[in-house]
mmCIF file of C-alpha atoms in Angstrom:
data_model
loop_
_atom_site.group_PDB
_atom_site.id
_atom_site.type_symbol
_atom_site.label_atom_id
_atom_site.label_comp_id
_atom_site.label_asym_id
_atom_site.label_seq_id
_atom_site.Cartn_x
_atom_site.Cartn_y
_atom_site.Cartn_z
ATOM 1 C CA UNK R 1 0.190 -0.096 0.103
ATOM 2 C CA UNK R 2 1.800 3.262 -1.176
ATOM 3 C CA UNK R 3 2.057 5.816 1.516
ATOM 4 C CA UNK R 4 1.238 8.434 -1.208
ATOM 5 C CA UNK R 5 -2.188 7.341 -1.265
ATOM 6 C CA UNK R 6 -2.623 8.604 2.127
ATOM 7 C CA UNK R 7 -0.726 11.808 2.236
ATOM 8 C CA UNK R 8 -3.540 14.146 2.581
ATOM 9 C CA UNK R 9 -4.669 11.956 5.661
ATOM 10 C CA UNK R 10 -3.102 14.085 8.112
ATOM 11 C CA UNK R 11 -3.720 17.621 6.965
ATOM 12 C CA UNK R 12 -7.212 16.386 6.434
ATOM 13 C CA UNK R 13 -7.504 14.869 10.030
ATOM 14 C CA UNK R 14 -6.102 18.147 11.576
ATOM 15 C CA UNK R 15 -8.485 20.913 9.456
ATOM 16 C CA UNK R 16 -11.285 18.314 10.468
ATOM 17 C CA UNK R 17 -10.667 18.489 14.036
ATOM 18 C CA UNK R 18 -10.550 22.228 14.006
ATOM 19 C CA UNK R 19 -13.595 22.580 11.956
ATOM 20 C CA UNK R 20 -15.325 20.096 14.288
ATOM 21 C CA UNK R 21 -14.669 22.063 17.321
ATOM 22 C CA UNK R 22 -15.904 25.174 15.926
ATOM 23 C CA UNK R 23 -19.157 23.593 14.774
ATOM 24 C CA UNK R 24 -19.812 22.004 18.066
ATOM 25 C CA UNK R 25 -19.300 25.127 19.944
ATOM 26 C CA UNK R 26 -21.684 27.057 17.654
ATOM 27 C CA UNK R 27 -24.221 24.231 17.358
ATOM 28 C CA UNK R 28 -24.339 24.030 21.224
ATOM 29 C CA UNK R 29 -24.480 28.069 21.343
ATOM 30 C CA UNK R 30 -27.198 28.232 18.488
ATOM 31 C CA UNK R 31 -29.110 31.462 18.076
ATOM 32 C CA UNK R 32 -27.473 34.397 16.440
ATOM 33 C CA UNK R 33 -24.017 32.783 16.917
ATOM 34 C CA UNK R 34 -24.604 29.860 14.780
ATOM 35 C CA UNK R 35 -26.313 32.131 12.205
ATOM 36 C CA UNK R 36 -23.192 34.349 12.073
ATOM 37 C CA UNK R 37 -21.259 31.541 11.489
ATOM 38 C CA UNK R 38 -23.561 29.678 8.724
ATOM 39 C CA UNK R 39 -24.016 33.315 7.409
ATOM 40 C CA UNK R 40 -20.235 33.540 6.880
ATOM 41 C CA UNK R 41 -20.034 30.246 5.270
ATOM 42 C CA UNK R 42 -21.904 31.099 2.929
ATOM 43 C CA UNK R 43 -20.403 34.491 2.206
ATOM 44 C CA UNK R 44 -17.151 32.514 1.472
ATOM 45 C CA UNK R 45 -18.727 30.047 -0.707
ATOM 46 C CA UNK R 46 -20.214 32.847 -2.840
ATOM 47 C CA UNK R 47 -17.040 34.602 -2.927
ATOM 48 C CA UNK R 48 -15.261 31.048 -3.950
ATOM 49 C CA UNK R 49 -17.957 30.521 -6.508
ATOM 50 C CA UNK R 50 -17.533 34.013 -8.472
ATOM 51 C CA UNK R 51 -13.824 33.011 -8.406
ATOM 52 C CA UNK R 52 -14.340 30.119 -10.179
ATOM 53 C CA UNK R 53 -16.927 31.497 -12.671
ATOM 54 C CA UNK R 54 -15.225 34.703 -13.361
ATOM 55 C CA UNK R 55 -11.757 34.960 -12.052
ATOM 56 C CA UNK R 56 -11.144 38.240 -13.161
ATOM 57 C CA UNK R 57 -14.101 39.970 -11.044
ATOM 58 C CA UNK R 58 -12.343 39.840 -7.656
ATOM 59 C CA UNK R 59 -14.325 43.004 -6.578
ATOM 60 C CA UNK R 60 -17.440 41.500 -7.687
ATOM 61 C CA UNK R 61 -16.393 38.119 -5.867
ATOM 62 C CA UNK R 62 -15.814 40.128 -2.612
ATOM 63 C CA UNK R 63 -19.229 42.369 -2.821
ATOM 64 C CA UNK R 64 -21.365 39.282 -3.954
ATOM 65 C CA UNK R 65 -19.879 37.401 -0.444
ATOM 66 C CA UNK R 66 -20.168 40.071 1.689
ATOM 67 C CA UNK R 67 -23.694 40.711 0.525
ATOM 68 C CA UNK R 68 -24.992 37.090 0.688
ATOM 69 C CA UNK R 69 -23.636 36.754 3.786
ATOM 70 C CA UNK R 70 -25.666 39.913 5.154
ATOM 71 C CA UNK R 71 -28.877 38.317 3.360
ATOM 72 C CA UNK R 72 -28.519 34.891 4.995
ATOM 73 C CA UNK R 73 -28.127 36.253 8.556
ATOM 74 C CA UNK R 74 -31.070 38.629 7.663
ATOM 75 C CA UNK R 75 -33.141 36.122 6.422
ATOM 76 C CA UNK R 76 -32.837 33.863 9.550
ATOM 77 C CA UNK R 77 -33.878 37.104 11.633
ATOM 78 C CA UNK R 78 -36.964 38.189 9.604
ATOM 79 C CA UNK R 79 -40.252 36.983 9.140
ATOM 80 C CA UNK R 80 -40.541 34.659 5.736
ATOM 81 C CA UNK R 81 -42.407 37.194 3.615
ATOM 82 C CA UNK R 82 -39.306 39.673 4.196
ATOM 83 C CA UNK R 83 -36.704 37.154 4.612
ATOM 84 C CA UNK R 84 -36.893 35.018 1.383
ATOM 85 C CA UNK R 85 -36.640 38.011 -1.016
ATOM 86 C CA UNK R 86 -33.900 39.131 1.055
ATOM 87 C CA UNK R 87 -32.103 35.862 0.735
ATOM 88 C CA UNK R 88 -32.145 35.455 -2.924
ATOM 89 C CA UNK R 89 -31.509 39.398 -4.032
ATOM 90 C CA UNK R 90 -27.598 39.391 -4.169
ATOM 91 C CA UNK R 91 -28.072 36.423 -6.200
ATOM 92 C CA UNK R 92 -30.441 37.592 -8.642
ATOM 93 C CA UNK R 93 -28.992 40.745 -8.556
ATOM 94 C CA UNK R 94 -25.416 39.143 -8.950
ATOM 95 C CA UNK R 95 -26.045 37.517 -11.807
ATOM 96 C CA UNK R 96 -26.260 40.532 -13.905
ATOM 97 C CA UNK R 97 -22.487 41.496 -12.899
ATOM 98 C CA UNK R 98 -20.834 38.658 -14.195
ATOM 99 C CA UNK R 99 -20.027 37.536 -17.588
ATOM 100 C CA UNK R 100 -23.435 36.149 -19.431
ATOM 101 C CA UNK R 101 -21.693 32.778 -19.673
ATOM 102 C CA UNK R 102 -21.447 32.533 -16.085
ATOM 103 C CA UNK R 103 -24.931 33.958 -14.935
ATOM 104 C CA UNK R 104 -27.156 30.533 -15.276
ATOM 105 C CA UNK R 105 -24.374 28.618 -13.295
ATOM 106 C CA UNK R 106 -23.869 31.513 -10.667
ATOM 107 C CA UNK R 107 -27.614 31.655 -10.254
ATOM 108 C CA UNK R 108 -28.250 27.876 -9.788
ATOM 109 C CA UNK R 109 -25.359 27.396 -7.273
ATOM 110 C CA UNK R 110 -25.447 30.663 -5.558
ATOM 111 C CA UNK R 111 -29.507 29.775 -4.966
ATOM 112 C CA UNK R 112 -28.117 26.382 -4.085
ATOM 113 C CA UNK R 113 -25.603 27.620 -1.331
ATOM 114 C CA UNK R 114 -27.685 30.575 0.468
ATOM 115 C CA UNK R 115 -31.099 28.434 0.538
ATOM 116 C CA UNK R 116 -29.165 25.442 2.193
ATOM 117 C CA UNK R 117 -27.493 27.719 4.498
ATOM 118 C CA UNK R 118 -30.953 29.058 5.602
ATOM 119 C CA UNK R 119 -32.144 25.768 6.037
ATOM 120 C CA UNK R 120 -29.120 24.629 8.040
ATOM 121 C CA UNK R 121 -30.064 27.595 10.900
ATOM 122 C CA UNK R 122 -33.774 26.777 10.483
ATOM 123 C CA UNK R 123 -33.250 23.477 11.366
ATOM 124 C CA UNK R 124 -31.003 24.271 14.610
ATOM 125 C CA UNK R 125 -33.415 26.845 15.728
ATOM 126 C CA UNK R 126 -36.762 25.234 15.278
ATOM 127 C CA UNK R 127 -36.133 21.545 15.197
ATOM 128 C CA UNK R 128 -33.410 21.470 17.420
ATOM 129 C CA UNK R 129 -30.211 20.592 17.746
ATOM 130 C CA UNK R 130 -30.903 16.682 17.783
ATOM 131 C CA UNK R 131 -31.887 17.102 14.187
ATOM 132 C CA UNK R 132 -28.897 18.970 13.277
ATOM 133 C CA UNK R 133 -26.670 17.056 14.314
ATOM 134 C CA UNK R 134 -28.289 13.939 12.945
ATOM 135 C CA UNK R 135 -28.100 15.328 9.445
ATOM 136 C CA UNK R 136 -24.399 16.162 9.802
ATOM 137 C CA UNK R 137 -23.759 12.843 11.273
ATOM 138 C CA UNK R 138 -25.244 11.398 8.256
ATOM 139 C CA UNK R 139 -23.090 13.523 5.957
ATOM 140 C CA UNK R 140 -19.835 12.982 7.904
ATOM 141 C CA UNK R 141 -20.738 9.236 7.920
ATOM 142 C CA UNK R 142 -20.997 9.207 4.160
ATOM 143 C CA UNK R 143 -17.822 11.060 3.532
ATOM 144 C CA UNK R 144 -15.579 8.963 6.334
ATOM 145 C CA UNK R 145 -16.947 5.614 4.840
ATOM 146 C CA UNK R 146 -16.845 6.444 1.264
ATOM 147 C CA UNK R 147 -13.202 7.908 1.816
ATOM 148 C CA UNK R 148 -11.769 4.882 3.379
ATOM 149 C CA UNK R 149 -13.573 2.483 1.193
ATOM 150 C CA UNK R 150 -12.598 4.001 -1.833
ATOM 151 C CA UNK R 151 -8.957 4.403 -0.970
ATOM 152 C CA UNK R 152 -8.718 0.359 0.363
ATOM 153 C CA UNK R 153 -11.189 -1.427 -2.047
ATOM 154 C CA UNK R 154 -11.238 0.990 -5.105
ATOM 155 C CA UNK R 155 -13.051 -0.529 -7.626
ATOM 156 C CA UNK R 156 -15.235 0.786 -10.761
ATOM 157 C CA UNK R 157 -15.744 4.638 -10.484
ATOM 158 C CA UNK R 158 -19.318 5.943 -10.108
ATOM 159 C CA UNK R 159 -18.934 8.730 -12.759
ATOM 160 C CA UNK R 160 -15.551 8.981 -13.945
ATOM 161 C CA UNK R 161 -16.172 11.559 -16.390
ATOM 162 C CA UNK R 162 -17.153 14.179 -13.243
ATOM 163 C CA UNK R 163 -15.792 12.691 -10.047
ATOM 164 C CA UNK R 164 -12.732 10.695 -11.007
ATOM 165 C CA UNK R 165 -11.933 9.842 -7.461
ATOM 166 C CA UNK R 166 -15.544 8.642 -6.203
ATOM 167 C CA UNK R 167 -16.134 4.909 -6.412
ATOM 168 C CA UNK R 168 -19.240 2.605 -6.061
ATOM 169 C CA UNK R 169 -17.559 0.878 -3.433
ATOM 170 C CA UNK R 170 -16.970 4.059 -1.575
ATOM 171 C CA UNK R 171 -20.777 5.338 -2.429
ATOM 172 C CA UNK R 172 -22.057 2.163 -1.272
ATOM 173 C CA UNK R 173 -20.153 2.356 2.003
ATOM 174 C CA UNK R 174 -21.295 5.764 2.680
ATOM 175 C CA UNK R 175 -24.995 4.559 2.536
ATOM 176 C CA UNK R 176 -24.384 1.705 4.741
ATOM 177 C CA UNK R 177 -22.776 4.248 7.361
ATOM 178 C CA UNK R 178 -25.562 6.645 6.870
ATOM 179 C CA UNK R 179 -28.144 3.560 7.645
ATOM 180 C CA UNK R 180 -26.368 3.021 10.681
ATOM 181 C CA UNK R 181 -26.581 6.708 11.783
ATOM 182 C CA UNK R 182 -30.328 6.756 11.044
ATOM 183 C CA UNK R 183 -30.584 3.553 13.088
ATOM 184 C CA UNK R 184 -29.269 4.968 15.994
ATOM 185 C CA UNK R 185 -31.489 8.349 15.622
ATOM 186 C CA UNK R 186 -34.749 6.435 14.905
ATOM 187 C CA UNK R 187 -35.838 6.260 18.278
ATOM 188 C CA UNK R 188 -35.239 9.978 19.272
ATOM 189 C CA UNK R 189 -36.710 11.053 15.903
ATOM 190 C CA UNK R 190 -40.349 9.016 16.242
ATOM 191 C CA UNK R 191 -39.825 8.037 12.711
ATOM 192 C CA UNK R 192 -38.633 4.391 13.422
ATOM 193 C CA UNK R 193 -37.491 2.531 10.477
ATOM 194 C CA UNK R 194 -38.256 5.869 8.313
ATOM 195 C CA UNK R 195 -35.278 7.475 9.823
ATOM 196 C CA UNK R 196 -32.828 4.644 8.177
ATOM 197 C CA UNK R 197 -34.307 5.437 4.809
ATOM 198 C CA UNK R 198 -34.447 9.125 5.254
ATOM 199 C CA UNK R 199 -30.821 9.123 6.074
ATOM 200 C CA UNK R 200 -29.728 6.934 3.255
ATOM 201 C CA UNK R 201 -31.590 9.492 0.992
ATOM 202 C CA UNK R 202 -29.774 12.464 2.507
ATOM 203 C CA UNK R 203 -26.627 10.222 2.026
ATOM 204 C CA UNK R 204 -27.372 10.095 -1.656
ATOM 205 C CA UNK R 205 -28.306 13.690 -1.789
ATOM 206 C CA UNK R 206 -24.946 14.406 -0.304
ATOM 207 C CA UNK R 207 -23.123 12.490 -2.482
ATOM 208 C CA UNK R 208 -25.076 14.383 -5.315
ATOM 209 C CA UNK R 209 -24.081 17.780 -3.895
ATOM 210 C CA UNK R 210 -20.432 16.312 -3.812
ATOM 211 C CA UNK R 211 -20.799 15.429 -7.678
ATOM 212 C CA UNK R 212 -22.588 18.600 -8.769
ATOM 213 C CA UNK R 213 -19.518 21.063 -7.165
ATOM 214 C CA UNK R 214 -17.406 18.446 -9.133
ATOM 215 C CA UNK R 215 -19.045 19.050 -12.196
ATOM 216 C CA UNK R 216 -18.630 22.943 -11.894
ATOM 217 C CA UNK R 217 -15.198 22.622 -11.276
ATOM 218 C CA UNK R 218 -14.397 20.469 -14.130
ATOM 219 C CA UNK R 219 -16.250 22.965 -16.175
ATOM 220 C CA UNK R 220 -14.233 25.749 -14.728
ATOM 221 C CA UNK R 221 -11.266 24.051 -14.911
ATOM 222 C CA UNK R 222 -10.223 24.138 -11.114
ATOM 223 C CA UNK R 223 -8.964 21.880 -8.489
ATOM 224 C CA UNK R 224 -10.319 23.270 -5.339
ATOM 225 C CA UNK R 225 -12.691 26.008 -4.955
ATOM 226 C CA UNK R 226 -10.054 27.634 -2.739
ATOM 227 C CA UNK R 227 -7.096 26.805 -0.710
ATOM 228 C CA UNK R 228 -8.778 28.383 2.587
ATOM 229 C CA UNK R 229 -8.734 24.885 4.430
ATOM 230 C CA UNK R 230 -5.510 22.736 4.330
ATOM 231 C CA UNK R 231 -6.268 19.483 3.333
ATOM 232 C CA UNK R 232 -9.927 20.037 2.092
ATOM 233 C CA UNK R 233 -9.222 22.972 -0.435
ATOM 234 C CA UNK R 234 -11.927 25.873 -0.235
ATOM 235 C CA UNK R 235 -15.444 25.896 1.978
ATOM 236 C CA UNK R 236 -17.418 24.551 -0.842
ATOM 237 C CA UNK R 237 -15.241 21.611 -1.450
ATOM 238 C CA UNK R 238 -15.486 20.705 2.375
ATOM 239 C CA UNK R 239 -19.375 21.227 2.501
ATOM 240 C CA UNK R 240 -20.867 20.578 -0.660
ATOM 241 C CA UNK R 241 -22.073 17.275 0.601
ATOM 242 C CA UNK R 242 -23.845 19.250 3.240
ATOM 243 C CA UNK R 243 -25.380 21.405 0.977
ATOM 244 C CA UNK R 244 -26.829 18.484 -0.917
ATOM 245 C CA UNK R 245 -28.340 17.209 1.910
ATOM 246 C CA UNK R 246 -29.706 20.318 3.420
ATOM 247 C CA UNK R 247 -31.360 21.000 -0.135
ATOM 248 C CA UNK R 248 -32.786 17.614 0.095
ATOM 249 C CA UNK R 249 -34.066 17.975 3.861
ATOM 250 C CA UNK R 250 -35.739 21.504 2.819
ATOM 251 C CA UNK R 251 -37.870 19.640 -0.062
ATOM 252 C CA UNK R 252 -38.553 16.590 2.268
ATOM 253 C CA UNK R 253 -39.690 19.129 4.998
ATOM 254 C CA UNK R 254 -41.616 21.276 2.295
ATOM 255 C CA UNK R 255 -43.491 18.745 0.412
ATOM 256 C CA UNK R 256 -43.397 15.525 2.721
ATOM 257 C CA UNK R 257 -43.072 16.637 6.259
#
């Protein structure tokens, strides 16, 4: 087994520990503290998104990132009738500040980012920390199981043209790990076996988020969304799976909950 295959493990672990500690404290605090963290993360991802789509628009990247952070924070504090228009306004307005070729992708990915961020804050405030920890646990279990299974088992790629490192073995291991998380959460959630099914669906959604960001990076010709997090690339690289799961959970609550 080549050591080079595991060369990124230590920086990934150290960065993950720091993010875990910060995230745990913010989740425990909840309220405005958690909302500020999520808003800042969304702003950072919008900054990364603009830099990927239009590298020459450095000023617009900073501006749209800051405006999106303020919008996400404001939307969590206002009634929905005011919060929702505020949430999407920087994205819709920002589309016209970018080159025509970048507008559609910025609109789609930008709305995904801010809506998923809003969902995280709503989930913590309205449904409680346990539900938020469940969703995070599903995504983390999916990523960890997928990483080690993919490295140790390997095998055919899931979608080589878009995400050459993602394998069927890693994806399947992620679904199994998510099911285990769901089993532990089944009694507390009151969903019974439904919690296992929902966890696997959220796992698949998190992997879809990962694939969507991989496709974007392949289209824009970048390896990482940025270099903010050692071993992980950028914020978008680290939480693309979380964004996918949050978007799926928002759909579940809206239409099936």
